[in-house]
Amino acid sequence: MSFMTIKNIMVAAVSTSCSSFLYNNFTKTPTIRKLSVNSAKPLTVMAAANVVPAIIVGGGRVGKALESMGNGNDLLIKRGESIPLDFSGPILVCTRNDDLEAVLQSTPQSRWNADLVFFQNGVLEPWLESKGLKDADQVLAYFAVSKLGEPPIDGKTDTNPEGLTAAYGKWGTAVASRLQAGGLSCKVLEKNAFQKQMLEKLIWICSFMLVGALHPGATVGVVEKEHRNEVSKLILELADAAAAEKGLVFDDAVEERLCAYARAVSHFPTAVKEFQWRNGWFYSLSQKAISEGKPDPCPSHTAWLKELKVV
């Protein structure tokens, strides 16, 4: 067989193969596939390009996760470093609550009300007000980062599939865009709605961490599954106390919402931490009531704190 004959056969084979490929792949109805958070990550490159560059204070799990959602133009500030005056944009504070004073002192005062965005859990109101920051930007992070460098797990639940993470303030939309670029949900709320959701998150932390501490080694998932009666009792007790103190009414089914979140981040460990900012707020309500000759609004909470020798 001549060289030209072989060449002609090869060209025909390639042509037939290409025609078959084109027909099979471009004449069929395309399959639409829902993307999970992880599989969606390659598609967030364009979104990340539009993320507002930020100063990120704290190189822990949350800080590094936020940095990974940016476009490479963020500035990561670590413990003891000062925050520059000439880097515009939001200042995302991702430190422990007890480090907030040091963060504030390392930040130019002209940027306190303008650019600080607090990601901390717990009741920040008294501290913020004492610093003249009562309207400071805040974020409720309903996502979990198990280990440094691992992708965050979104706190979407079977009761709130749209997600629970929320932002408030001047930089709320910028924060939401950053989180969405990282495959996470985030909504922007007005202050009253944000405060109500903040209290729900506080109730979740205080309830699940305390009940979990009563059962050493229990994760939040174990608490929800095996100690549901205890945690439900505490959720309703703390919700009533918070509602009375703040003069608000929680939306229906708060217990189920918070238990659903526990199922979404079931691996999370439990421990009573940062007492001043978390359980300490409810304990102060108990102390106030008792000093006024009134019944303790949080009797189980108080009893279990004493059982663990926290108070």
Coordinates of C-alpha atoms in Angstrom, one line a residue:
M1 CA 0.0 0.0 0.0
S2 CA 1.4 3.4 -0.9
F3 CA 2.3 6.1 1.6
M4 CA -0.4 8.4 0.0
T5 CA -3.1 5.7 0.4
I6 CA -2.2 5.2 4.1
K7 CA -2.3 9.0 4.6
N8 CA -5.7 9.3 3.0
I9 CA -7.1 6.5 5.2
M10 CA -5.7 8.2 8.3
V11 CA -7.2 11.6 7.3
A12 CA -10.6 9.9 6.7
A13 CA -10.5 8.2 10.1
V14 CA -9.6 11.4 11.9
S15 CA -12.4 13.3 10.0
T16 CA -14.9 10.6 10.9
S17 CA -13.9 10.6 14.5
C18 CA -14.1 14.4 14.8
S19 CA -17.5 14.4 13.1
S20 CA -18.7 11.7 15.4
F21 CA -17.4 13.7 18.4
L22 CA -19.0 16.9 17.3
Y23 CA -22.4 15.2 16.6
N24 CA -22.4 13.3 19.9
N25 CA -21.3 16.3 22.1
F26 CA -23.0 19.2 20.5
T27 CA -26.3 17.8 19.2
K28 CA -27.5 16.2 22.5
T29 CA -29.4 18.2 25.1
P30 CA -26.9 19.4 27.6
T31 CA -27.0 18.0 31.1
I32 CA -27.3 20.6 33.9
R33 CA -25.4 19.7 37.0
K34 CA -25.8 21.4 40.4
L35 CA -22.5 22.4 41.8
S36 CA -21.5 21.7 45.3
V37 CA -19.4 24.3 47.2
N38 CA -16.2 22.5 46.4
S39 CA -16.9 21.8 42.7
A40 CA -18.0 25.4 42.3
K41 CA -14.6 26.8 43.4
P42 CA -13.0 26.9 39.9
L43 CA -15.9 29.0 38.7
T44 CA -15.3 31.7 41.3
V45 CA -12.2 33.1 39.6
M46 CA -14.1 35.9 37.9
A47 CA -16.0 36.6 41.1
A48 CA -12.8 36.8 43.1
A49 CA -11.4 39.3 40.6
N50 CA -14.3 41.7 41.7
V51 CA -13.7 41.2 45.4
V52 CA -12.8 44.5 47.2
P53 CA -9.3 44.2 48.6
A54 CA -9.2 44.2 52.4
I55 CA -6.9 44.2 55.4
I56 CA -7.4 40.9 57.2
V57 CA -6.5 41.0 60.9
G58 CA -5.7 37.5 62.1
G59 CA -4.0 34.6 60.3
G60 CA -6.0 31.8 61.9
R61 CA -8.6 29.5 60.2
V62 CA -11.1 32.2 59.4
G63 CA -8.6 34.9 58.4
K64 CA -6.8 32.5 56.0
A65 CA -10.1 31.3 54.6
L66 CA -11.1 34.9 53.9
E67 CA -7.7 35.6 52.3
S68 CA -8.2 32.6 49.9
M69 CA -11.5 34.1 48.7
G70 CA -9.8 37.3 47.5
N71 CA -7.9 38.3 44.4
G72 CA -4.4 38.3 45.8
N73 CA -4.5 42.0 46.7
D74 CA -5.4 41.6 50.4
L75 CA -3.0 42.5 53.3
L76 CA -2.8 40.0 56.1
I77 CA -2.0 41.5 59.5
K78 CA -0.7 39.2 62.2
R79 CA -0.5 39.7 66.0
G80 CA 1.5 42.8 67.0
E81 CA 1.5 44.4 63.6
S82 CA 0.0 47.8 63.0
I83 CA -2.8 48.5 60.5
P84 CA -1.7 51.0 57.8
L85 CA -3.5 54.2 57.1
D86 CA -2.9 54.2 53.4
F87 CA -4.5 50.8 52.5
S88 CA -8.1 51.7 51.7
G89 CA -11.0 49.2 52.1
P90 CA -12.6 47.1 54.8
I91 CA -10.6 45.9 57.8
L92 CA -11.8 42.3 58.5
V93 CA -11.1 41.5 62.2
C94 CA -10.9 37.8 62.7
T95 CA -9.1 37.5 66.0
R96 CA -10.3 36.1 69.4
N97 CA -12.6 38.4 71.3
D98 CA -9.9 39.0 74.0
D99 CA -7.6 40.4 71.4
L100 CA -10.0 43.1 70.2
E101 CA -8.5 45.8 72.5
A102 CA -5.1 45.2 71.0
V103 CA -6.5 45.3 67.5
L104 CA -8.2 48.6 68.2
Q105 CA -5.0 50.2 69.6
S106 CA -3.1 49.1 66.5
T107 CA -5.7 50.7 64.1
P108 CA -5.6 54.4 63.2
Q109 CA -8.5 56.0 65.1
S110 CA -9.8 57.6 61.9
R111 CA -10.6 54.1 60.5
W112 CA -12.4 52.8 63.6
N113 CA -16.0 53.7 62.5
A114 CA -15.2 53.8 58.8
D115 CA -13.6 50.5 58.1
L116 CA -13.6 47.9 60.9
V117 CA -15.7 44.8 60.4
F118 CA -16.0 42.4 63.3
F119 CA -16.3 38.6 62.7
Q120 CA -16.5 37.6 66.4
N121 CA -19.1 35.5 68.1
G122 CA -20.8 36.6 71.3
V123 CA -22.2 39.8 72.6
L124 CA -20.0 42.6 71.4
E125 CA -22.5 45.4 72.0
P126 CA -21.2 46.6 75.5
W127 CA -17.6 46.7 74.4
L128 CA -18.4 48.4 71.0
E129 CA -20.5 51.0 72.7
S130 CA -17.7 51.7 75.3
K131 CA -15.4 52.4 72.3
G132 CA -17.9 54.6 70.5
L133 CA -18.5 51.9 67.9
K134 CA -22.2 51.1 68.5
D135 CA -22.9 51.0 64.7
A136 CA -19.7 49.1 63.8
D137 CA -19.9 46.6 60.9
Q138 CA -20.4 43.0 62.0
V139 CA -20.6 39.6 60.4
L140 CA -22.3 36.4 61.7
A141 CA -20.3 33.6 60.3
Y142 CA -22.5 30.6 60.1
F143 CA -19.7 28.5 58.5
A144 CA -17.0 26.3 60.0
V145 CA -13.3 25.9 59.2
S146 CA -12.1 22.6 60.7
K147 CA -8.4 23.2 60.2
L148 CA -6.1 25.9 59.0
G149 CA -6.1 25.9 55.2
E150 CA -9.2 23.7 54.8
P151 CA -12.2 25.0 52.8
P152 CA -15.0 26.3 55.0
I153 CA -18.2 24.4 55.4
D154 CA -21.3 26.5 54.8
G155 CA -23.9 26.4 57.5
K156 CA -26.8 25.8 55.1
T157 CA -29.4 23.7 56.9
D158 CA -32.5 21.7 56.1
T159 CA -34.6 24.5 57.7
N160 CA -32.6 27.4 56.0
P161 CA -31.2 26.1 52.8
E162 CA -30.5 29.6 51.7
G163 CA -27.8 29.9 54.4
L164 CA -27.6 31.8 57.7
T165 CA -24.4 33.8 57.4
A166 CA -25.2 37.6 57.6
A167 CA -23.4 40.9 57.3
Y168 CA -24.4 44.4 58.5
G169 CA -23.0 47.8 57.9
K170 CA -21.1 49.9 55.3
W171 CA -19.0 47.1 54.1
G172 CA -21.8 44.4 54.3
T173 CA -22.2 44.1 50.5
A174 CA -18.4 43.8 50.0
V175 CA -18.1 41.1 52.6
A176 CA -21.1 39.2 51.1
S177 CA -19.4 39.3 47.7
R178 CA -16.2 38.0 49.1
L179 CA -17.9 35.1 50.8
Q180 CA -20.0 34.3 47.7
A181 CA -16.8 34.3 45.6
G182 CA -15.6 31.6 48.0
G183 CA -18.7 29.5 47.4
L184 CA -20.4 30.5 50.7
S185 CA -23.8 32.1 51.3
C186 CA -24.2 35.5 52.9
K187 CA -27.1 38.0 53.2
V188 CA -26.9 41.7 54.1
L189 CA -29.3 42.7 56.9
E190 CA -30.5 45.9 58.6
K191 CA -29.4 46.4 62.2
N192 CA -32.6 45.2 64.0
A193 CA -32.8 42.0 61.9
F194 CA -29.0 41.5 62.4
Q195 CA -29.2 41.9 66.2
K196 CA -32.0 39.3 66.4
Q197 CA -30.0 36.8 64.4
M198 CA -26.9 37.6 66.4
L199 CA -28.8 36.7 69.6
E200 CA -29.9 33.4 68.0
K201 CA -26.2 32.6 67.2
L202 CA -25.3 33.4 70.8
I203 CA -28.0 31.1 72.1
W204 CA -26.7 28.3 69.8
I205 CA -23.1 28.7 71.1
C206 CA -24.1 29.0 74.7
S207 CA -26.5 26.0 74.6
F208 CA -24.5 23.5 72.6
M209 CA -21.1 24.3 74.1
L210 CA -22.5 24.1 77.7
V211 CA -24.5 20.8 77.2
G212 CA -21.5 19.4 75.3
A213 CA -19.2 20.2 78.2
L214 CA -21.5 18.3 80.5
H215 CA -20.8 15.2 78.3
P216 CA -17.0 15.3 77.7
G217 CA -15.9 14.6 74.1
A218 CA -19.4 15.3 72.7
T219 CA -19.5 17.2 69.4
V220 CA -22.4 19.5 68.6
G221 CA -23.8 16.7 66.4
V222 CA -23.7 14.3 69.4
V223 CA -25.4 16.9 71.5
E224 CA -28.2 17.4 69.0
K225 CA -28.7 13.6 68.5
E226 CA -28.1 12.1 71.9
H227 CA -28.8 15.0 74.3
R228 CA -31.7 16.8 72.5
N229 CA -33.9 17.2 75.5
E230 CA -31.2 19.0 77.5
V231 CA -30.1 21.3 74.7
S232 CA -33.7 22.1 73.7
K233 CA -34.6 23.0 77.3
L234 CA -31.6 25.3 77.4
I235 CA -32.3 26.9 74.0
L236 CA -35.9 27.8 75.0
E237 CA -34.7 29.1 78.4
L238 CA -32.0 31.4 77.0
A239 CA -34.3 32.6 74.2
D240 CA -36.9 33.7 76.7
A241 CA -34.3 35.5 78.8
A242 CA -32.8 37.2 75.7
A243 CA -36.2 38.2 74.4
A244 CA -37.2 39.7 77.7
E245 CA -34.0 41.6 78.1
K246 CA -34.0 43.1 74.6
G247 CA -37.7 43.5 74.2
L248 CA -38.0 41.4 71.0
V249 CA -39.8 38.4 69.7
F250 CA -37.8 35.6 67.9
D251 CA -39.3 34.1 64.8
D252 CA -41.1 30.8 65.3
A253 CA -39.1 27.5 65.5
V254 CA -35.9 28.9 66.9
E255 CA -35.1 25.5 68.6
E256 CA -35.4 23.6 65.3
R257 CA -33.3 26.2 63.4
L258 CA -30.5 26.0 65.9
C259 CA -30.6 22.2 66.0
A260 CA -30.6 22.1 62.2
Y261 CA -27.4 24.2 62.3
A262 CA -25.8 21.7 64.7
R263 CA -26.5 19.0 62.2
A264 CA -24.9 21.0 59.4
V265 CA -21.6 21.4 61.4
S266 CA -22.0 18.2 63.4
H267 CA -18.2 17.6 63.7
F268 CA -17.6 20.8 65.7
P269 CA -16.2 20.2 69.2
T270 CA -17.7 21.6 72.3
A271 CA -16.2 23.6 75.2
V272 CA -17.3 26.6 77.2
K273 CA -15.0 29.4 76.0
E274 CA -14.7 33.2 76.1
F275 CA -17.1 33.3 79.1
Q276 CA -17.3 37.0 79.3
W277 CA -18.5 37.3 75.7
R278 CA -20.8 34.3 75.6
N279 CA -22.4 32.5 78.5
G280 CA -21.3 35.3 80.8
W281 CA -24.0 37.6 79.3
F282 CA -26.8 35.2 80.3
Y283 CA -25.2 34.7 83.7
S284 CA -25.2 38.4 84.2
L285 CA -29.0 38.4 83.6
S286 CA -29.3 35.8 86.3
Q287 CA -27.2 37.7 88.8
K288 CA -29.2 40.9 88.1
A289 CA -32.6 39.2 88.6
I290 CA -31.5 37.5 91.8
S291 CA -30.0 40.7 93.2
E292 CA -33.5 42.3 92.7
G293 CA -35.2 39.5 94.5
K294 CA -36.6 38.0 91.2
P295 CA -36.4 34.3 90.0
D296 CA -33.4 33.3 88.0
P297 CA -34.5 33.6 84.3
C298 CA -31.9 30.9 83.3
P299 CA -31.9 28.3 86.2
S300 CA -30.6 25.4 84.2
H301 CA -27.9 27.5 82.6
T302 CA -26.8 28.7 86.1
A303 CA -26.9 25.2 87.6
W304 CA -24.9 23.6 84.8
L305 CA -22.3 26.4 84.9
K306 CA -21.9 25.7 88.6
E307 CA -21.7 21.9 88.0
L308 CA -18.8 22.5 85.7
K309 CA -17.3 25.0 88.2
V310 CA -17.3 27.7 85.5
V311 CA -18.8 30.1 88.1

